[in-house]
């Protein structure tokens, strides 16, 4: 048997990033083993311990849906078949961003509302069924096996549940997808190699999430209500209709102003949001569980692409590379885009870590800038507010006000928020002109723009600042 026929790729972590990496590795490596320390519960209704964020609302951005479909054709239909509702991102959801209720319009941008456990379960089933792929649970990775003074990774050491001691798992390629708690930086340090610089934006975010039995007709035919947190209050949330005729409702607060995890406190926090829609929806709805809290202290970006020395045959992706403030809903989409990038880098075998990490860094750049820009709009968030950030922030405030009246501007915004278009699309002369026109009209009318919107497009509060879910 030739070496190529026996080559073995090992992926650390069987969550979204790891599974999608395994998906593309399986096209190139005859054996792909995905190791996870968790019990990979086959019940799609319950979140598992290793992915505690699975209990919370998980928006799959439009670009992520596209990328997943490219990786796993037919996935969307399968999710719909398993009960996930699908619709139009702007036409079937109520968006409140930066204090403005966006004008509703068909955007042509799809939205698919699956719970995180259903999504992961469906992806795991499809990837596990691929020839050569073995997903192994209850197996914790505790270090790398190396050669050549640590400059080549030759496998990992694992500890299997119920067995004493560690054992080696040899590999021709190792991909770290163990999430934000990845121990690769520590293991590199212990091997005497440089560790990646870490950039952090501390947001002090708290979530609390509860599911309800959907109340037929209570929110019309809408699939989502999205009051994004914005300064200075920083309270927001999301309601999504998910499989099983349920609503998942996540409340969010920044800088320590966290939603309580008791029923009365949860309800009161929902009532305190700047728009009544979410509270009105859950008032009288039947809860199916107790609120579940989650704390997310900071977005973290690790600069692997800048390392001068890094072992061969080791790649890092997913949240292990960059973990974003989840309010923007980007993590799974970025993981899917990184898997597509990995597919390209596998044309060289083994792929070159530096080139791959540079590619991943380019994928991360735009979503990371959105998080940094959006979070720095909160005066309590520490960080350097460059002239560019302040300018973009001021422009976005005007753009969001315009989106309350102008469907074309609203569509441009949701396309960028969905990572379908890059942020530059918001500066397109056509959009910039509409924003400027709207601001002029607002000034002439003595309002900051959008405040004269009739009926359901009631503005929440005039503001020039921005908040979560904004590019
Ligand atoms: C509260 C919250 C809400 C979010 N909401 C959204 C959203 O709306 N939309 C979106 O796209 N993204 C969202 N995200 C981000 C999203 O969950 C992640 O980006 C996505 O899961 C990809 O992460 P990952 O696979 O890299 O890591 P993770 O999902 O963290 O998975 C890491 C895996 O590695 C395993 N593991 C860890 N250490 C070891 C080890 N030593 N040995 C073996 N296995 C190990 C774990 O058991 C786990 O299975 C949210 C995140 C949080 C925290």
Short mmCIF file of C-alpha atoms and ligand atoms in Angstrom, two decimals:
data_model
loop_
_atom_site.label_atom_id
_atom_site.label_comp_id
_atom_site.label_asym_id
_atom_site.label_seq_id
_atom_site.Cartn_x
_atom_site.Cartn_y
_atom_site.Cartn_z
CA UNK A 1 0.00 0.00 0.00
CA UNK A 2 1.44 3.42 -0.92
CA UNK A 3 1.93 6.08 1.71
CA UNK A 4 -0.83 8.18 0.15
CA UNK A 5 -3.29 5.34 0.63
CA UNK A 6 -2.64 5.20 4.37
CA UNK A 7 -2.38 8.91 5.14
CA UNK A 8 -4.25 9.88 8.24
CA UNK A 9 -5.64 13.30 9.19
CA UNK A 10 -6.70 13.89 12.79
CA UNK A 11 -9.12 16.66 13.72
CA UNK A 12 -9.33 17.81 17.33
CA UNK A 13 -12.92 18.76 18.22
CA UNK A 14 -16.14 17.45 16.67
CA UNK A 15 -18.10 20.67 16.75
CA UNK A 16 -18.95 22.77 13.69
CA UNK A 17 -15.40 23.78 12.74
CA UNK A 18 -13.98 20.29 13.29
CA UNK A 19 -16.76 18.50 11.41
CA UNK A 20 -16.53 20.86 8.44
CA UNK A 21 -12.75 20.49 8.34
CA UNK A 22 -13.21 16.70 8.39
CA UNK A 23 -15.66 17.05 5.53
CA UNK A 24 -13.01 18.52 3.23
CA UNK A 25 -10.16 16.38 4.56
CA UNK A 26 -12.13 13.27 3.65
CA UNK A 27 -11.78 14.18 -0.03
CA UNK A 28 -8.00 14.06 0.26
CA UNK A 29 -7.08 11.72 3.10
CA UNK A 30 -8.16 8.07 3.10
CA UNK A 31 -8.49 8.16 6.90
CA UNK A 32 -9.86 11.05 8.92
CA UNK A 33 -10.36 10.72 12.65
CA UNK A 34 -12.26 13.38 14.58
CA UNK A 35 -11.59 13.28 18.33
CA UNK A 36 -13.82 14.90 20.92
CA UNK A 37 -13.72 14.65 24.68
CA UNK A 38 -17.48 15.06 24.92
CA UNK A 39 -20.24 12.47 24.84
CA UNK A 40 -21.67 13.28 21.45
CA UNK A 41 -25.31 12.99 22.44
CA UNK A 42 -27.38 11.78 19.53
CA UNK A 43 -30.47 13.64 20.79
CA UNK A 44 -30.75 16.70 18.56
CA UNK A 45 -33.07 18.46 20.99
CA UNK A 46 -30.50 18.78 23.75
CA UNK A 47 -27.30 20.78 23.76
CA UNK A 48 -24.21 18.84 24.78
CA UNK A 49 -21.76 19.63 27.54
CA UNK A 50 -18.77 20.39 25.31
CA UNK A 51 -20.77 23.02 23.39
CA UNK A 52 -22.68 24.85 26.13
CA UNK A 53 -23.46 27.68 23.71
CA UNK A 54 -25.73 25.19 21.96
CA UNK A 55 -28.52 26.09 24.37
CA UNK A 56 -28.60 29.63 22.94
CA UNK A 57 -29.93 31.14 19.77
CA UNK A 58 -27.61 30.32 16.86
CA UNK A 59 -28.14 32.41 13.77
CA UNK A 60 -26.81 30.81 10.63
CA UNK A 61 -25.82 33.77 8.48
CA UNK A 62 -26.78 33.70 4.83
CA UNK A 63 -23.17 33.28 3.70
CA UNK A 64 -22.81 30.42 6.15
CA UNK A 65 -25.86 28.69 4.76
CA UNK A 66 -24.40 29.04 1.26
CA UNK A 67 -21.01 27.70 2.37
CA UNK A 68 -22.56 24.78 4.26
CA UNK A 69 -24.57 23.88 1.20
CA UNK A 70 -21.40 23.98 -0.89
CA UNK A 71 -19.70 21.66 1.59
CA UNK A 72 -22.66 19.37 2.21
CA UNK A 73 -25.08 19.55 -0.72
CA UNK A 74 -28.69 19.07 0.28
CA UNK A 75 -28.12 20.10 3.90
CA UNK A 76 -30.63 22.95 3.74
CA UNK A 77 -33.38 20.68 2.46
CA UNK A 78 -32.52 18.11 5.09
CA UNK A 79 -32.77 20.70 7.87
CA UNK A 80 -36.08 21.94 6.49
CA UNK A 81 -37.22 18.31 6.37
CA UNK A 82 -36.32 18.02 10.05
CA UNK A 83 -38.54 21.00 10.86
CA UNK A 84 -36.26 24.04 10.55
CA UNK A 85 -38.28 26.98 9.19
CA UNK A 86 -36.84 28.90 6.25
CA UNK A 87 -37.68 32.30 4.79
CA UNK A 88 -36.36 35.70 3.80
CA UNK A 89 -33.90 37.41 6.11
CA UNK A 90 -35.53 40.84 5.98
CA UNK A 91 -38.98 39.97 4.69
CA UNK A 92 -39.72 37.46 7.44
CA UNK A 93 -37.96 39.04 10.42
CA UNK A 94 -38.27 42.19 12.46
CA UNK A 95 -34.94 43.98 12.64
CA UNK A 96 -34.22 46.69 15.21
CA UNK A 97 -30.71 47.98 14.85
CA UNK A 98 -29.04 51.02 16.37
CA UNK A 99 -32.41 52.21 17.61
CA UNK A 100 -34.26 51.85 14.31
CA UNK A 101 -36.94 49.49 13.14
CA UNK A 102 -35.84 48.50 9.67
CA UNK A 103 -38.17 48.76 6.74
CA UNK A 104 -39.41 45.34 5.80
CA UNK A 105 -38.80 44.09 2.27
CA UNK A 106 -38.02 40.90 0.39
CA UNK A 107 -34.24 40.85 0.34
CA UNK A 108 -33.64 37.65 -1.58
CA UNK A 109 -31.30 36.68 1.28
CA UNK A 110 -32.33 33.37 2.83
CA UNK A 111 -32.68 32.63 6.52
CA UNK A 112 -32.82 29.16 8.02
CA UNK A 113 -33.82 28.84 11.68
CA UNK A 114 -32.46 25.64 13.19
CA UNK A 115 -31.46 25.11 16.79
CA UNK A 116 -27.74 24.64 17.21
CA UNK A 117 -28.10 20.99 18.34
CA UNK A 118 -30.19 20.14 15.26
CA UNK A 119 -27.71 21.82 12.94
CA UNK A 120 -24.71 20.12 14.50
CA UNK A 121 -26.45 16.75 14.68
CA UNK A 122 -27.36 16.91 10.98
CA UNK A 123 -23.85 17.98 9.95
CA UNK A 124 -22.30 15.29 12.16
CA UNK A 125 -24.51 12.58 10.67
CA UNK A 126 -23.56 13.59 7.12
CA UNK A 127 -19.83 13.87 7.83
CA UNK A 128 -19.71 10.63 9.87
CA UNK A 129 -21.30 8.80 6.94
CA UNK A 130 -18.43 9.76 4.62
CA UNK A 131 -16.05 7.01 3.66
CA UNK A 132 -12.93 6.97 5.86
CA UNK A 133 -14.30 9.34 8.52
CA UNK A 134 -14.40 8.18 12.11
CA UNK A 135 -15.86 10.47 14.79
CA UNK A 136 -14.60 9.32 18.17
CA UNK A 137 -16.23 10.62 21.37
CA UNK A 138 -14.99 10.60 24.99
CA UNK A 139 -11.41 11.05 23.90
CA UNK A 140 -9.55 14.05 25.22
CA UNK A 141 -6.48 15.33 23.41
CA UNK A 142 -3.79 16.15 25.95
CA UNK A 143 -0.82 17.13 23.79
CA UNK A 144 1.04 16.84 20.52
CA UNK A 145 3.50 14.18 19.42
CA UNK A 146 6.37 15.88 17.62
CA UNK A 147 9.64 15.33 15.82
CA UNK A 148 12.50 17.58 14.75
CA UNK A 149 12.68 19.77 17.88
CA UNK A 150 8.94 20.29 17.83
CA UNK A 151 8.96 21.61 14.29
CA UNK A 152 6.85 18.77 12.93
CA UNK A 153 3.70 17.42 14.53
CA UNK A 154 3.45 13.67 14.08
CA UNK A 155 0.25 13.02 16.00
CA UNK A 156 -1.47 13.67 19.32
CA UNK A 157 -1.66 12.07 22.72
CA UNK A 158 -5.13 11.17 23.93
CA UNK A 159 -6.82 10.10 27.12
CA UNK A 160 -9.84 7.88 26.55
CA UNK A 161 -12.66 7.92 29.06
CA UNK A 162 -12.56 4.89 31.34
CA UNK A 163 -8.96 3.99 30.43
CA UNK A 164 -5.84 4.73 32.46
CA UNK A 165 -2.97 6.74 30.98
CA UNK A 166 -2.38 8.44 27.65
CA UNK A 167 -1.85 6.87 24.27
CA UNK A 168 -0.49 8.20 20.99
CA UNK A 169 -2.54 8.66 17.83
CA UNK A 170 -0.16 9.07 14.88
CA UNK A 171 -1.20 11.52 12.16
CA UNK A 172 0.12 13.00 8.94
CA UNK A 173 -1.88 16.15 9.59
CA UNK A 174 -3.45 17.54 12.78
CA UNK A 175 -6.18 20.19 12.71
CA UNK A 176 -7.01 21.96 15.97
CA UNK A 177 -10.72 22.83 16.14
CA UNK A 178 -11.09 22.65 19.92
CA UNK A 179 -12.71 26.06 20.21
CA UNK A 180 -11.80 29.12 22.22
CA UNK A 181 -10.31 27.05 25.05
CA UNK A 182 -7.77 25.51 22.63
CA UNK A 183 -4.56 24.50 24.39
CA UNK A 184 -2.38 24.85 21.30
CA UNK A 185 -0.81 28.14 22.53
CA UNK A 186 0.13 26.47 25.81
CA UNK A 187 1.50 23.36 24.07
CA UNK A 188 3.54 25.49 21.66
CA UNK A 189 5.01 27.37 24.62
CA UNK A 190 5.88 24.12 26.38
CA UNK A 191 7.67 22.99 23.20
CA UNK A 192 9.80 26.16 23.31
CA UNK A 193 8.05 27.66 20.28
CA UNK A 194 6.57 31.16 20.01
CA UNK A 195 2.93 31.52 21.00
CA UNK A 196 0.46 33.63 18.99
CA UNK A 197 -0.30 37.17 20.10
CA UNK A 198 -3.85 37.50 21.37
CA UNK A 199 -6.13 40.45 20.67
CA UNK A 200 -9.10 40.82 22.99
CA UNK A 201 -12.12 43.07 23.02
CA UNK A 202 -13.77 42.78 26.40
CA UNK A 203 -17.54 43.15 26.11
CA UNK A 204 -18.71 41.48 29.34
CA UNK A 205 -21.69 39.93 27.56
CA UNK A 206 -24.31 37.86 29.33
CA UNK A 207 -26.98 35.70 27.70
CA UNK A 208 -30.03 34.00 29.13
CA UNK A 209 -32.13 31.72 26.95
CA UNK A 210 -35.46 30.03 27.25
CA UNK A 211 -37.55 28.03 24.81
CA UNK A 212 -41.31 28.34 24.46
CA UNK A 213 -44.04 26.52 22.65
CA UNK A 214 -44.77 28.74 19.63
CA UNK A 215 -48.02 30.66 20.03
CA UNK A 216 -49.74 30.35 16.65
CA UNK A 217 -50.39 33.77 15.16
CA UNK A 218 -48.70 35.69 18.00
CA UNK A 219 -45.95 37.00 15.72
CA UNK A 220 -47.80 36.58 12.45
CA UNK A 221 -45.76 34.65 9.91
CA UNK A 222 -42.48 36.09 11.16
CA UNK A 223 -39.53 33.82 11.81
CA UNK A 224 -37.52 36.18 13.93
CA UNK A 225 -37.44 39.28 16.11
CA UNK A 226 -34.01 40.83 16.40
CA UNK A 227 -33.61 43.77 18.78
CA UNK A 228 -29.81 44.15 18.61
CA UNK A 229 -28.16 45.71 21.67
CA UNK A 230 -26.99 49.26 21.09
CA UNK A 231 -25.37 51.92 23.22
CA UNK A 232 -25.69 53.16 25.82
CA UNK A 233 -28.23 50.65 27.25
CA UNK A 234 -26.72 47.59 25.56
CA UNK A 235 -29.70 45.34 26.12
CA UNK A 236 -31.05 43.25 23.30
CA UNK A 237 -32.00 39.75 22.30
CA UNK A 238 -33.50 37.56 19.68
CA UNK A 239 -36.47 35.34 19.11
CA UNK A 240 -36.32 32.67 16.44
CA UNK A 241 -38.89 30.13 15.40
CA UNK A 242 -37.13 26.75 15.41
CA UNK A 243 -37.96 23.12 14.70
CA UNK A 244 -40.56 21.44 16.85
CA UNK A 245 -42.92 24.47 16.74
CA UNK A 246 -40.81 26.19 19.33
CA UNK A 247 -39.44 29.65 19.89
CA UNK A 248 -35.94 30.10 21.19
CA UNK A 249 -35.59 33.41 23.02
CA UNK A 250 -32.19 34.74 24.00
CA UNK A 251 -31.79 37.94 26.02
CA UNK A 252 -28.43 39.71 26.03
CA UNK A 253 -26.77 42.48 28.00
CA UNK A 254 -23.27 43.92 27.81
CA UNK A 255 -20.73 45.20 30.31
CA UNK A 256 -22.10 43.20 33.20
CA UNK A 257 -25.75 44.16 32.73
CA UNK A 258 -26.80 40.54 32.32
CA UNK A 259 -30.28 39.08 31.95
CA UNK A 260 -31.31 37.13 35.05
CA UNK A 261 -31.79 33.39 34.83
CA UNK A 262 -34.93 33.24 36.98
CA UNK A 263 -38.33 33.34 35.32
CA UNK A 264 -39.47 36.66 36.79
CA UNK A 265 -36.14 38.39 36.14
CA UNK A 266 -36.06 37.04 32.57
CA UNK A 267 -39.52 38.40 31.89
CA UNK A 268 -38.66 41.79 33.43
CA UNK A 269 -35.48 42.05 31.35
CA UNK A 270 -37.48 41.26 28.19
CA UNK A 271 -39.90 44.02 29.18
CA UNK A 272 -37.03 46.49 29.56
CA UNK A 273 -35.92 46.16 25.93
CA UNK A 274 -36.34 49.29 23.82
CA UNK A 275 -39.00 47.59 21.67
CA UNK A 276 -41.99 45.69 23.04
CA UNK A 277 -42.18 43.03 20.31
CA UNK A 278 -40.16 40.34 22.01
CA UNK A 279 -41.82 40.76 25.39
CA UNK A 280 -45.27 40.89 23.81
CA UNK A 281 -44.54 37.63 22.03
CA UNK A 282 -43.49 35.70 25.14
CA UNK A 283 -46.14 37.16 27.43
CA UNK A 284 -48.61 34.33 27.81
CA UNK A 285 -46.44 31.84 25.92
CA UNK A 286 -45.77 28.47 27.53
CA UNK A 287 -42.11 28.09 28.58
CA UNK A 288 -40.65 24.66 27.93
CA UNK A 289 -37.65 25.04 30.22
CA UNK A 290 -35.96 27.36 32.70
CA UNK A 291 -33.73 30.19 31.49
CA UNK A 292 -30.13 29.08 30.88
CA UNK A 293 -27.36 31.67 31.44
CA UNK A 294 -24.09 32.08 29.55
CA UNK A 295 -21.20 34.51 30.08
CA UNK A 296 -18.99 35.65 27.23
CA UNK A 297 -16.26 37.94 28.55
CA UNK A 298 -14.37 38.89 25.40
CA UNK A 299 -13.82 38.32 21.71
CA UNK A 300 -10.39 36.75 21.20
CA UNK A 301 -8.30 36.70 18.03
CA UNK A 302 -5.08 34.68 17.95
CA UNK A 303 -2.50 35.81 15.43
CA UNK A 304 -1.21 32.43 14.23
CA UNK A 305 -0.50 33.92 10.81
CA UNK A 306 2.20 36.13 12.33
CA UNK A 307 4.27 33.35 13.89
CA UNK A 308 7.74 33.06 12.44
CA UNK A 309 8.15 29.49 13.72
CA UNK A 310 5.29 27.02 13.78
CA UNK A 311 5.25 23.24 13.44
CA UNK A 312 4.60 21.62 10.09
CA UNK A 313 1.50 19.45 9.74
CA UNK A 314 -0.53 21.43 12.26
CA UNK A 315 -3.37 23.80 11.40
CA UNK A 316 -5.70 25.83 13.62
CA UNK A 317 -9.20 27.02 12.72
CA UNK A 318 -12.64 27.88 14.08
CA UNK A 319 -13.03 29.50 17.48
CA UNK A 320 -9.52 28.30 18.36
CA UNK A 321 -8.30 30.86 15.84
CA UNK A 322 -10.85 33.59 16.53
CA UNK A 323 -13.87 33.69 18.80
CA UNK A 324 -16.31 36.52 18.09
CA UNK A 325 -18.87 38.29 20.26
CA UNK A 326 -21.80 35.94 19.49
CA UNK A 327 -24.33 38.76 19.12
CA UNK A 328 -23.11 39.10 15.53
CA UNK A 329 -23.78 35.41 14.80
CA UNK A 330 -20.61 34.88 12.79
CA UNK A 331 -18.75 31.89 14.28
CA UNK A 332 -20.32 29.04 12.32
CA UNK A 333 -20.20 30.97 9.06
CA UNK A 334 -16.53 31.75 9.52
CA UNK A 335 -15.88 28.07 10.35
CA UNK A 336 -17.60 27.05 7.09
CA UNK A 337 -15.59 29.59 5.08
CA UNK A 338 -12.40 28.32 6.69
CA UNK A 339 -13.30 24.76 5.68
CA UNK A 340 -13.69 25.96 2.08
CA UNK A 341 -10.29 27.62 2.37
CA UNK A 342 -8.82 24.39 3.75
CA UNK A 343 -10.12 22.57 0.69
CA UNK A 344 -7.98 24.84 -1.48
CA UNK A 345 -4.90 24.43 0.69
CA UNK A 346 -5.17 20.66 0.56
CA UNK A 347 -4.06 20.79 -3.05
CA UNK A 348 -0.60 20.82 -1.47
CA UNK A 349 -0.11 17.86 0.80
CA UNK A 350 0.69 18.41 3.56
CA UNK A 351 -0.76 21.93 3.44
CA UNK A 352 1.52 24.77 4.50
CA UNK A 353 0.43 26.15 7.88
CA UNK A 354 1.67 29.68 7.26
CA UNK A 355 -0.20 30.07 3.97
CA UNK A 356 -3.32 28.52 5.47
CA UNK A 357 -3.26 30.70 8.59
CA UNK A 358 -2.80 33.81 6.44
CA UNK A 359 -5.84 32.80 4.44
CA UNK A 360 -7.85 32.23 7.63
CA UNK A 361 -6.73 35.64 8.91
CA UNK A 362 -8.10 37.24 5.74
CA UNK A 363 -11.43 35.47 6.27
CA UNK A 364 -11.52 36.69 9.86
CA UNK A 365 -10.59 40.31 9.06
CA UNK A 366 -14.01 41.68 8.04
CA UNK A 367 -16.12 39.97 10.73
CA UNK A 368 -13.52 40.87 13.34
CA UNK A 369 -13.60 44.53 12.28
CA UNK A 370 -17.39 44.47 12.61
CA UNK A 371 -17.10 43.19 16.16
CA UNK A 372 -14.38 45.65 17.13
CA UNK A 373 -16.18 48.62 15.56
CA UNK A 374 -19.55 47.61 16.99
CA UNK A 375 -18.32 46.88 20.49
CA UNK A 376 -16.22 50.03 20.72
CA UNK A 377 -19.41 52.01 20.15
CA UNK A 378 -20.15 51.21 23.80
CA UNK A 379 -18.30 53.86 25.80
CA UNK A 380 -17.45 51.33 28.54
CA UNK A 381 -15.56 49.01 26.18
CA UNK A 382 -11.78 49.48 26.30
CA UNK A 383 -9.87 49.84 23.05
CA UNK A 384 -8.40 52.29 20.58
CA UNK A 385 -11.07 54.27 18.79
CA UNK A 386 -9.25 55.18 15.62
CA UNK A 387 -10.50 57.95 13.35
CA UNK A 388 -11.65 55.24 10.91
CA UNK A 389 -13.70 53.50 13.58
CA UNK A 390 -15.33 56.77 14.64
CA UNK A 391 -16.12 57.72 11.05
CA UNK A 392 -17.58 54.31 10.22
CA UNK A 393 -19.59 54.41 13.41
CA UNK A 394 -21.08 57.80 12.59
CA UNK A 395 -21.89 56.70 9.05
CA UNK A 396 -23.52 53.48 10.26
CA UNK A 397 -25.72 55.47 12.61
CA UNK A 398 -27.04 57.45 9.65
CA UNK A 399 -27.32 54.32 7.51
CA UNK A 400 -29.36 52.50 10.15
CA UNK A 401 -31.67 55.50 10.45
CA UNK A 402 -32.10 55.47 6.66
CA UNK A 403 -32.83 51.71 6.74
CA UNK A 404 -35.97 52.50 8.72
CA UNK A 405 -37.46 54.16 5.63
CA UNK A 406 -35.48 52.88 2.70
CA UNK A 407 -35.75 49.20 1.82
CA UNK A 408 -32.71 49.31 -0.45
CA UNK A 409 -30.54 50.52 2.40
CA UNK A 410 -32.03 47.92 4.76
CA UNK A 411 -31.30 45.15 2.24
CA UNK A 412 -27.71 46.38 1.80
CA UNK A 413 -27.28 46.26 5.57
CA UNK A 414 -28.64 42.74 6.07
CA UNK A 415 -26.51 41.44 3.18
CA UNK A 416 -23.40 42.77 4.90
CA UNK A 417 -24.52 41.56 8.34
CA UNK A 418 -25.13 38.15 6.72
CA UNK A 419 -21.53 38.23 5.33
CA UNK A 420 -22.94 37.89 1.81
CA UNK A 421 -21.29 41.20 0.85
CA UNK A 422 -18.20 42.82 2.31
CA UNK A 423 -18.57 45.98 4.42
CA UNK A 424 -17.51 48.06 1.39
CA UNK A 425 -20.97 47.45 -0.09
CA UNK A 426 -22.39 49.92 2.43
CA UNK A 427 -20.17 52.63 0.97
CA UNK A 428 -21.30 52.00 -2.58
CA UNK A 429 -22.19 55.41 -4.09
CA UNK A 430 -25.80 54.33 -4.59
CA UNK A 431 -26.21 53.48 -0.91
CA UNK A 432 -24.15 56.43 0.34
CA UNK A 433 -26.34 58.78 -1.72
CA UNK A 434 -29.55 57.32 -0.26
CA UNK A 435 -28.12 57.63 3.25
CA UNK A 436 -27.12 61.25 2.64
CA UNK A 437 -30.54 62.07 1.15
CA UNK A 438 -32.27 60.55 4.12
CA UNK A 439 -30.11 62.46 6.59
CA UNK A 440 -30.85 65.73 4.69
CA UNK A 441 -34.58 65.05 4.77
CA UNK A 442 -34.34 64.27 8.47
CA UNK A 443 -32.50 67.52 9.16
CA UNK A 444 -35.02 69.49 7.13
CA UNK A 445 -37.82 67.91 9.16
CA UNK A 446 -35.92 68.61 12.38
CA UNK A 447 -35.47 64.91 13.16
CA UNK A 448 -32.36 62.74 12.96
CA UNK A 449 -33.94 60.63 10.22
CA UNK A 450 -36.43 57.82 10.32
CA UNK A 451 -38.41 59.32 13.15
CA UNK A 452 -41.30 60.18 10.88
CA UNK A 453 -41.73 56.58 9.82
CA UNK A 454 -45.36 55.56 10.02
CA UNK A 455 -47.04 52.54 11.58
CA UNK A 456 -45.01 49.48 12.45
CA UNK A 457 -41.74 51.16 11.54
CA UNK A 458 -41.87 53.16 14.74
CA UNK A 459 -38.34 54.31 15.62
CA UNK A 460 -37.05 53.16 18.95
CA UNK A 461 -34.78 55.99 19.83
CA UNK A 462 -32.79 58.36 17.69
CA UNK A 463 -29.09 57.60 17.93
CA UNK A 464 -25.93 58.11 15.98
CA UNK A 465 -24.27 55.12 17.60
CA UNK A 466 -24.35 51.50 16.66
CA UNK A 467 -24.69 48.20 18.40
CA UNK A 468 -24.51 44.44 17.90
CA UNK A 469 -25.66 42.82 14.66
CA UNK A 470 -24.20 45.68 12.70
CA UNK A 471 -21.39 45.64 10.17
C1 LIG B 1 -23.28 32.04 23.55
C2 LIG B 1 -22.83 31.82 22.13
C3 LIG B 1 -23.71 32.03 21.08
C4 LIG B 1 -23.29 31.86 19.77
N1 LIG B 1 -24.13 32.18 18.77
C5 LIG B 1 -23.73 32.00 17.49
C6 LIG B 1 -24.60 32.32 16.42
O1 LIG B 1 -25.71 32.85 16.60
N2 LIG B 1 -24.18 32.05 15.15
C7 LIG B 1 -22.93 31.54 14.91
O2 LIG B 1 -22.57 31.32 13.74
N3 LIG B 1 -22.08 31.27 15.90
C8 LIG B 1 -22.44 31.48 17.18
N4 LIG B 1 -21.58 31.20 18.19
C9 LIG B 1 -20.24 30.67 17.85
C10 LIG B 1 -20.31 29.19 17.48
O3 LIG B 1 -20.90 28.44 18.52
C11 LIG B 1 -18.91 28.68 17.14
O4 LIG B 1 -18.25 29.60 16.33
C12 LIG B 1 -18.98 27.35 16.42
O5 LIG B 1 -19.44 26.35 17.27
C13 LIG B 1 -17.62 26.90 15.89
O6 LIG B 1 -16.79 26.69 16.97
P1 LIG B 1 -15.70 25.54 17.01
O7 LIG B 1 -16.18 24.32 16.34
O8 LIG B 1 -14.43 26.13 16.57
O9 LIG B 1 -15.56 25.29 18.59
P2 LIG B 1 -16.64 24.79 19.63
O10 LIG B 1 -17.99 24.87 19.09
O11 LIG B 1 -16.35 25.50 20.91
O12 LIG B 1 -16.29 23.26 19.81
C14 LIG B 1 -15.07 22.79 20.33
C15 LIG B 1 -15.15 21.26 20.41
O13 LIG B 1 -13.89 20.76 20.82
C16 LIG B 1 -14.05 19.81 21.85
N5 LIG B 1 -12.81 19.85 22.67
C17 LIG B 1 -12.33 20.91 23.35
N6 LIG B 1 -11.15 20.60 23.90
C18 LIG B 1 -10.88 19.31 23.56
C19 LIG B 1 -9.79 18.42 23.81
N7 LIG B 1 -8.72 18.80 24.53
N8 LIG B 1 -9.85 17.17 23.31
C20 LIG B 1 -10.92 16.76 22.56
N9 LIG B 1 -11.98 17.57 22.29
C21 LIG B 1 -11.94 18.83 22.77
C22 LIG B 1 -15.31 20.25 22.59
O14 LIG B 1 -15.92 19.18 23.28
C23 LIG B 1 -16.16 20.76 21.42
O15 LIG B 1 -16.91 19.72 20.84
C24 LIG B 1 -21.96 31.40 19.51
C25 LIG B 1 -21.08 31.19 20.55
C26 LIG B 1 -21.49 31.43 21.85
C27 LIG B 1 -20.50 31.25 22.97
#
